[in-house]
Short mmCIF file of N, CA and C in Angstrom, two decimals:
data_model
loop_
_atom_site.label_atom_id
_atom_site.label_comp_id
_atom_site.label_asym_id
_atom_site.label_seq_id
_atom_site.Cartn_x
_atom_site.Cartn_y
_atom_site.Cartn_z
N MET D 338 -1.01 13.79 11.67
CA MET D 338 0.33 13.82 11.12
C MET D 338 1.08 12.59 11.61
N GLY D 339 1.83 11.95 10.73
CA GLY D 339 2.57 10.77 11.14
C GLY D 339 3.49 10.30 10.04
N SER D 340 4.21 9.24 10.33
CA SER D 340 5.08 8.65 9.34
C SER D 340 5.09 7.15 9.56
N GLY D 341 5.56 6.44 8.56
CA GLY D 341 5.56 5.00 8.69
C GLY D 341 6.49 4.35 7.70
N ALA D 342 6.60 3.05 7.83
CA ALA D 342 7.40 2.25 6.93
C ALA D 342 6.65 0.95 6.66
N SER D 343 6.85 0.42 5.46
CA SER D 343 6.20 -0.82 5.07
C SER D 343 7.22 -1.74 4.44
N LEU D 344 7.01 -3.01 4.64
CA LEU D 344 7.79 -4.04 3.98
C LEU D 344 6.81 -4.85 3.14
N HIS D 345 7.10 -4.99 1.84
CA HIS D 345 6.18 -5.66 0.92
C HIS D 345 6.81 -6.90 0.34
N TYR D 346 5.97 -7.90 0.12
CA TYR D 346 6.34 -9.07 -0.68
C TYR D 346 5.31 -9.16 -1.79
N GLN D 347 5.76 -9.19 -3.03
CA GLN D 347 4.83 -9.22 -4.15
C GLN D 347 5.04 -10.50 -4.95
N GLN D 348 3.94 -11.17 -5.25
CA GLN D 348 3.97 -12.40 -6.03
C GLN D 348 3.22 -12.18 -7.34
N ASP D 349 3.92 -12.31 -8.47
CA ASP D 349 3.29 -12.12 -9.77
C ASP D 349 2.29 -13.24 -10.04
N LEU D 350 1.11 -12.86 -10.54
CA LEU D 350 0.10 -13.83 -10.97
C LEU D 350 0.18 -14.03 -12.48
N THR D 351 0.32 -12.90 -13.20
CA THR D 351 0.53 -12.89 -14.65
C THR D 351 1.57 -11.81 -14.92
N THR D 352 1.84 -11.52 -16.19
CA THR D 352 2.79 -10.44 -16.50
C THR D 352 2.22 -9.08 -16.14
N ASN D 353 0.87 -8.97 -15.97
CA ASN D 353 0.24 -7.68 -15.68
C ASN D 353 -0.52 -7.63 -14.36
N SER D 354 -0.38 -8.64 -13.51
CA SER D 354 -1.09 -8.62 -12.22
C SER D 354 -0.27 -9.32 -11.15
N ALA D 355 -0.56 -8.96 -9.90
CA ALA D 355 0.21 -9.51 -8.78
C ALA D 355 -0.60 -9.42 -7.48
N MET D 356 -0.20 -10.20 -6.51
CA MET D 356 -0.68 -10.08 -5.14
C MET D 356 0.46 -9.49 -4.32
N ARG D 357 0.12 -8.50 -3.48
CA ARG D 357 1.13 -7.87 -2.62
C ARG D 357 0.72 -8.06 -1.17
N TYR D 358 1.67 -8.49 -0.35
CA TYR D 358 1.46 -8.70 1.08
C TYR D 358 2.34 -7.69 1.81
N SER D 359 1.75 -6.91 2.72
CA SER D 359 2.47 -5.82 3.36
C SER D 359 2.43 -5.94 4.87
N LEU D 360 3.52 -5.56 5.51
CA LEU D 360 3.60 -5.40 6.96
C LEU D 360 3.89 -3.93 7.19
N ASN D 361 3.04 -3.25 7.97
CA ASN D 361 3.13 -1.80 8.15
C ASN D 361 3.41 -1.44 9.61
N LEU D 362 4.22 -0.43 9.81
CA LEU D 362 4.51 0.12 11.13
C LEU D 362 4.39 1.63 11.02
N GLU D 363 3.51 2.23 11.83
CA GLU D 363 3.27 3.67 11.75
C GLU D 363 3.30 4.31 13.14
N ALA D 364 3.86 5.51 13.21
CA ALA D 364 3.83 6.33 14.42
C ALA D 364 3.00 7.55 14.08
N THR D 365 1.91 7.78 14.80
CA THR D 365 1.02 8.89 14.46
C THR D 365 0.69 9.71 15.69
N GLY D 366 0.13 10.87 15.45
CA GLY D 366 -0.29 11.74 16.54
C GLY D 366 0.82 12.69 16.97
N PHE D 367 0.46 13.68 17.74
CA PHE D 367 1.43 14.65 18.26
C PHE D 367 2.47 13.93 19.09
N ASN D 368 3.73 14.19 18.84
CA ASN D 368 4.85 13.52 19.50
C ASN D 368 4.85 12.02 19.28
N PHE D 369 4.18 11.57 18.23
CA PHE D 369 4.13 10.15 17.87
C PHE D 369 3.73 9.29 19.07
N ASN D 370 2.60 9.63 19.70
CA ASN D 370 2.20 8.94 20.92
C ASN D 370 1.31 7.73 20.69
N THR D 371 1.14 7.29 19.45
CA THR D 371 0.42 6.06 19.15
C THR D 371 1.21 5.27 18.12
N LEU D 372 1.36 3.98 18.35
CA LEU D 372 2.07 3.09 17.44
C LEU D 372 1.05 2.12 16.85
N THR D 373 1.04 1.99 15.53
CA THR D 373 0.13 1.09 14.85
C THR D 373 0.92 0.05 14.09
N VAL D 374 0.58 -1.21 14.30
CA VAL D 374 1.17 -2.32 13.57
C VAL D 374 0.04 -2.98 12.79
N GLY D 375 0.27 -3.21 11.52
CA GLY D 375 -0.78 -3.81 10.71
C GLY D 375 -0.24 -4.42 9.45
N GLY D 376 -1.15 -4.78 8.60
CA GLY D 376 -0.76 -5.38 7.34
C GLY D 376 -1.89 -5.25 6.35
N SER D 377 -1.59 -5.60 5.11
CA SER D 377 -2.62 -5.60 4.08
C SER D 377 -2.28 -6.63 3.01
N VAL D 378 -3.32 -7.04 2.33
CA VAL D 378 -3.21 -7.92 1.17
C VAL D 378 -3.88 -7.18 0.02
N ASP D 379 -3.15 -7.00 -1.08
CA ASP D 379 -3.66 -6.22 -2.21
C ASP D 379 -3.50 -6.98 -3.51
N TYR D 380 -4.55 -6.94 -4.33
CA TYR D 380 -4.47 -7.42 -5.71
C TYR D 380 -4.17 -6.20 -6.57
N LEU D 381 -3.12 -6.26 -7.40
CA LEU D 381 -2.70 -5.15 -8.25
C LEU D 381 -2.70 -5.60 -9.71
N ALA D 382 -3.14 -4.71 -10.60
CA ALA D 382 -3.13 -5.00 -12.03
C ALA D 382 -2.79 -3.74 -12.81
N ASP D 383 -2.03 -3.91 -13.89
CA ASP D 383 -1.70 -2.78 -14.77
C ASP D 383 -2.93 -2.40 -15.58
N PHE D 384 -3.11 -1.09 -15.82
CA PHE D 384 -4.15 -0.65 -16.73
C PHE D 384 -3.76 -1.08 -18.14
N PRO D 385 -4.73 -1.53 -18.94
CA PRO D 385 -4.40 -1.82 -20.34
C PRO D 385 -3.96 -0.52 -21.02
N SER D 386 -2.87 -0.57 -21.77
CA SER D 386 -2.36 0.66 -22.37
C SER D 386 -1.71 0.35 -23.71
N ASN D 387 -2.00 1.19 -24.69
CA ASN D 387 -1.37 1.07 -26.00
C ASN D 387 -0.14 1.95 -26.11
N SER D 388 0.11 2.78 -25.10
CA SER D 388 1.27 3.66 -25.14
C SER D 388 2.11 3.44 -23.89
N THR D 389 3.36 3.89 -23.94
CA THR D 389 4.26 3.70 -22.81
C THR D 389 4.09 4.77 -21.74
N LEU D 390 3.38 5.85 -22.03
CA LEU D 390 3.19 6.96 -21.09
C LEU D 390 4.52 7.48 -20.56
N GLY D 391 5.50 7.59 -21.44
CA GLY D 391 6.81 8.10 -21.05
C GLY D 391 7.54 7.18 -20.10
N GLY D 392 7.29 5.88 -20.19
CA GLY D 392 7.95 4.92 -19.30
C GLY D 392 7.18 4.65 -18.02
N LEU D 393 6.09 5.36 -17.77
CA LEU D 393 5.28 5.14 -16.56
C LEU D 393 4.25 4.04 -16.81
N THR D 394 4.05 3.19 -15.84
CA THR D 394 3.04 2.13 -15.91
C THR D 394 1.99 2.41 -14.85
N PRO D 395 0.77 2.82 -15.26
CA PRO D 395 -0.30 3.03 -14.28
C PRO D 395 -0.89 1.69 -13.86
N TYR D 396 -1.30 1.58 -12.59
CA TYR D 396 -1.92 0.35 -12.10
C TYR D 396 -3.02 0.69 -11.11
N TYR D 397 -3.86 -0.30 -10.84
CA TYR D 397 -4.97 -0.17 -9.90
C TYR D 397 -5.03 -1.43 -9.06
N GLY D 398 -5.82 -1.41 -8.01
CA GLY D 398 -5.95 -2.60 -7.20
C GLY D 398 -7.02 -2.48 -6.14
N LEU D 399 -7.28 -3.60 -5.50
CA LEU D 399 -8.19 -3.69 -4.36
C LEU D 399 -7.46 -4.39 -3.24
N GLY D 400 -7.72 -3.95 -2.00
CA GLY D 400 -7.02 -4.56 -0.89
C GLY D 400 -7.83 -4.57 0.39
N LEU D 401 -7.31 -5.31 1.34
CA LEU D 401 -7.89 -5.36 2.69
C LEU D 401 -6.76 -5.20 3.68
N GLY D 402 -6.85 -4.16 4.52
CA GLY D 402 -5.85 -3.92 5.55
C GLY D 402 -6.45 -4.07 6.93
N ALA D 403 -5.61 -4.35 7.91
CA ALA D 403 -6.03 -4.45 9.31
C ALA D 403 -4.87 -3.97 10.17
N GLY D 404 -5.21 -3.40 11.34
CA GLY D 404 -4.16 -2.90 12.21
C GLY D 404 -4.57 -2.89 13.67
N VAL D 405 -3.56 -2.85 14.53
CA VAL D 405 -3.73 -2.75 15.97
C VAL D 405 -2.94 -1.54 16.44
N ALA D 406 -3.59 -0.65 17.22
CA ALA D 406 -2.94 0.55 17.74
C ALA D 406 -2.75 0.42 19.25
N ILE D 407 -1.57 0.87 19.71
CA ILE D 407 -1.30 0.92 21.15
C ILE D 407 -0.67 2.27 21.47
N GLY D 408 -0.90 2.76 22.66
CA GLY D 408 -0.38 4.07 23.07
C GLY D 408 -1.49 4.85 23.74
N ASN D 409 -1.59 6.15 23.45
CA ASN D 409 -2.68 6.95 24.00
C ASN D 409 -4.04 6.41 23.58
N THR D 410 -4.10 5.83 22.39
CA THR D 410 -5.32 5.19 21.90
C THR D 410 -5.00 3.74 21.62
N THR D 411 -5.85 2.83 22.06
CA THR D 411 -5.69 1.42 21.73
C THR D 411 -6.93 0.96 20.98
N GLY D 412 -6.74 0.05 20.03
CA GLY D 412 -7.87 -0.44 19.28
C GLY D 412 -7.46 -1.23 18.06
N VAL D 413 -8.46 -1.59 17.27
CA VAL D 413 -8.25 -2.33 16.03
C VAL D 413 -8.97 -1.62 14.90
N MET D 414 -8.48 -1.83 13.67
CA MET D 414 -9.08 -1.21 12.49
C MET D 414 -9.05 -2.21 11.34
N VAL D 415 -10.10 -2.19 10.53
CA VAL D 415 -10.16 -2.94 9.28
C VAL D 415 -10.38 -1.92 8.17
N TYR D 416 -9.66 -2.08 7.05
CA TYR D 416 -9.63 -1.05 6.01
C TYR D 416 -9.70 -1.67 4.61
N PRO D 417 -10.91 -1.95 4.09
CA PRO D 417 -11.01 -2.34 2.68
C PRO D 417 -10.78 -1.10 1.82
N HIS D 418 -10.01 -1.22 0.76
CA HIS D 418 -9.62 -0.02 0.01
C HIS D 418 -9.34 -0.32 -1.46
N GLY D 419 -9.33 0.75 -2.23
CA GLY D 419 -8.91 0.71 -3.62
C GLY D 419 -7.58 1.43 -3.77
N ASN D 420 -6.77 1.01 -4.73
CA ASN D 420 -5.44 1.60 -4.97
C ASN D 420 -5.35 2.15 -6.39
N LEU D 421 -4.64 3.26 -6.55
CA LEU D 421 -4.24 3.78 -7.85
C LEU D 421 -2.77 4.16 -7.74
N GLY D 422 -1.98 3.78 -8.74
CA GLY D 422 -0.56 4.09 -8.65
C GLY D 422 0.11 4.18 -10.01
N MET D 423 1.37 4.62 -9.97
CA MET D 423 2.23 4.72 -11.15
C MET D 423 3.59 4.13 -10.78
N ARG D 424 4.15 3.37 -11.73
CA ARG D 424 5.46 2.73 -11.52
C ARG D 424 6.37 3.14 -12.67
N TYR D 425 7.63 3.38 -12.37
CA TYR D 425 8.63 3.71 -13.38
C TYR D 425 9.80 2.74 -13.26
N GLN D 426 10.11 2.03 -14.32
CA GLN D 426 11.20 1.06 -14.33
C GLN D 426 12.51 1.80 -14.54
N VAL D 427 13.35 1.87 -13.50
CA VAL D 427 14.64 2.57 -13.58
C VAL D 427 15.66 1.73 -14.33
N SER D 428 15.79 0.47 -13.93
CA SER D 428 16.67 -0.49 -14.58
C SER D 428 16.01 -1.86 -14.44
N SER D 429 16.65 -2.90 -14.92
CA SER D 429 16.02 -4.22 -14.93
C SER D 429 15.45 -4.65 -13.58
N PRO D 430 16.18 -4.64 -12.47
CA PRO D 430 15.54 -5.09 -11.23
C PRO D 430 14.91 -3.97 -10.40
N LEU D 431 15.12 -2.70 -10.74
CA LEU D 431 14.75 -1.59 -9.86
C LEU D 431 13.66 -0.71 -10.48
N SER D 432 12.61 -0.43 -9.69
CA SER D 432 11.58 0.51 -10.12
C SER D 432 11.19 1.39 -8.93
N ILE D 433 10.59 2.53 -9.23
CA ILE D 433 10.07 3.43 -8.20
C ILE D 433 8.56 3.53 -8.40
N PHE D 434 7.83 3.85 -7.33
CA PHE D 434 6.38 3.95 -7.46
C PHE D 434 5.82 5.04 -6.56
N ALA D 435 4.63 5.49 -6.92
CA ALA D 435 3.82 6.39 -6.11
C ALA D 435 2.40 5.84 -6.16
N GLU D 436 1.75 5.80 -5.01
CA GLU D 436 0.44 5.14 -4.93
C GLU D 436 -0.45 5.84 -3.93
N ALA D 437 -1.74 5.88 -4.22
CA ALA D 437 -2.74 6.42 -3.28
C ALA D 437 -3.80 5.34 -3.06
N ASN D 438 -4.39 5.34 -1.86
CA ASN D 438 -5.46 4.39 -1.57
C ASN D 438 -6.55 5.08 -0.77
N ALA D 439 -7.77 4.56 -0.86
CA ALA D 439 -8.90 5.14 -0.14
C ALA D 439 -9.98 4.08 0.04
N GLY D 440 -10.75 4.23 1.12
CA GLY D 440 -11.85 3.32 1.39
C GLY D 440 -12.41 3.53 2.78
N PRO D 441 -13.44 2.76 3.15
CA PRO D 441 -14.01 2.88 4.49
C PRO D 441 -13.06 2.30 5.55
N ALA D 442 -12.99 2.95 6.69
CA ALA D 442 -12.17 2.47 7.82
C ALA D 442 -13.11 2.14 8.97
N ILE D 443 -13.11 0.89 9.39
CA ILE D 443 -13.95 0.45 10.49
C ILE D 443 -13.05 0.34 11.73
N VAL D 444 -13.37 1.12 12.77
CA VAL D 444 -12.50 1.24 13.95
C VAL D 444 -13.27 0.90 15.22
N VAL D 445 -12.62 0.10 16.07
CA VAL D 445 -13.09 -0.16 17.44
C VAL D 445 -11.91 0.18 18.34
N SER D 446 -12.04 1.27 19.14
CA SER D 446 -10.90 1.71 19.94
C SER D 446 -11.35 2.34 21.25
N SER D 447 -10.37 2.66 22.07
CA SER D 447 -10.65 3.33 23.35
C SER D 447 -11.16 4.75 23.12
N ALA D 448 -10.94 5.31 21.92
CA ALA D 448 -11.43 6.65 21.59
C ALA D 448 -12.83 6.61 21.00
N GLY D 449 -13.33 5.41 20.71
CA GLY D 449 -14.67 5.29 20.14
C GLY D 449 -14.72 4.25 19.04
N THR D 450 -15.93 3.94 18.62
CA THR D 450 -16.17 2.96 17.58
C THR D 450 -16.92 3.62 16.44
N GLY D 451 -16.56 3.27 15.21
CA GLY D 451 -17.28 3.86 14.09
C GLY D 451 -16.71 3.48 12.75
N ILE D 452 -17.38 3.99 11.74
CA ILE D 452 -16.95 3.81 10.36
C ILE D 452 -16.67 5.20 9.80
N GLY D 453 -15.48 5.35 9.25
CA GLY D 453 -15.10 6.63 8.66
C GLY D 453 -14.51 6.40 7.29
N PHE D 454 -13.90 7.43 6.76
CA PHE D 454 -13.25 7.35 5.47
C PHE D 454 -11.74 7.37 5.68
N GLY D 455 -11.05 6.39 5.15
CA GLY D 455 -9.60 6.34 5.28
C GLY D 455 -8.93 6.58 3.95
N PHE D 456 -7.72 7.11 3.99
CA PHE D 456 -6.93 7.32 2.78
C PHE D 456 -5.46 7.31 3.15
N GLY D 457 -4.63 7.07 2.18
CA GLY D 457 -3.20 7.06 2.41
C GLY D 457 -2.44 7.19 1.11
N ALA D 458 -1.15 7.35 1.20
CA ALA D 458 -0.28 7.45 0.04
C ALA D 458 1.05 6.79 0.37
N LYS D 459 1.69 6.25 -0.65
CA LYS D 459 3.00 5.61 -0.50
C LYS D 459 3.90 6.04 -1.66
N ILE D 460 5.17 6.18 -1.36
CA ILE D 460 6.19 6.30 -2.38
C ILE D 460 7.28 5.32 -1.99
N GLY D 461 7.94 4.74 -2.96
CA GLY D 461 8.95 3.77 -2.58
C GLY D 461 9.73 3.21 -3.75
N LEU D 462 10.58 2.26 -3.40
CA LEU D 462 11.43 1.53 -4.35
C LEU D 462 11.03 0.08 -4.36
N ASN D 463 11.04 -0.53 -5.53
CA ASN D 463 10.84 -1.97 -5.68
C ASN D 463 12.12 -2.56 -6.24
N TYR D 464 12.56 -3.66 -5.64
CA TYR D 464 13.70 -4.39 -6.18
C TYR D 464 13.22 -5.80 -6.49
N ARG D 465 13.27 -6.17 -7.74
CA ARG D 465 12.76 -7.46 -8.18
C ARG D 465 13.87 -8.50 -8.12
N ILE D 466 13.68 -9.51 -7.27
CA ILE D 466 14.62 -10.62 -7.17
C ILE D 466 14.27 -11.62 -8.25
N GLN D 467 15.22 -11.90 -9.12
CA GLN D 467 14.93 -12.77 -10.27
C GLN D 467 15.38 -14.18 -10.04
#
């Protein structure tokens, strides 16, 4: 159980694709006794669609994340992953999104070393600076 916050910078490549750079801060574990600082780089693209899906834009992507944990557990993690998400344009500069990601998590830490399965979800607001 945990919570976190992310700050994203997204650079459009085309009208339907972008690169997203993220800085992540997470507090996890009972009483939030581990702090993780990390980041990821993700390529995102809209699914080709002939319909508006009620204003929702589905997208997919591939990314690579990395993080460092300190606290009761210390270590590093690398997380190659795939993304699936939906975006809704509220107004011209503002949209909301929901996204899930999953992939192998490679961990070297004081609690042990190994490869496992990682997953996550995000909800948030995007504000497009024009």
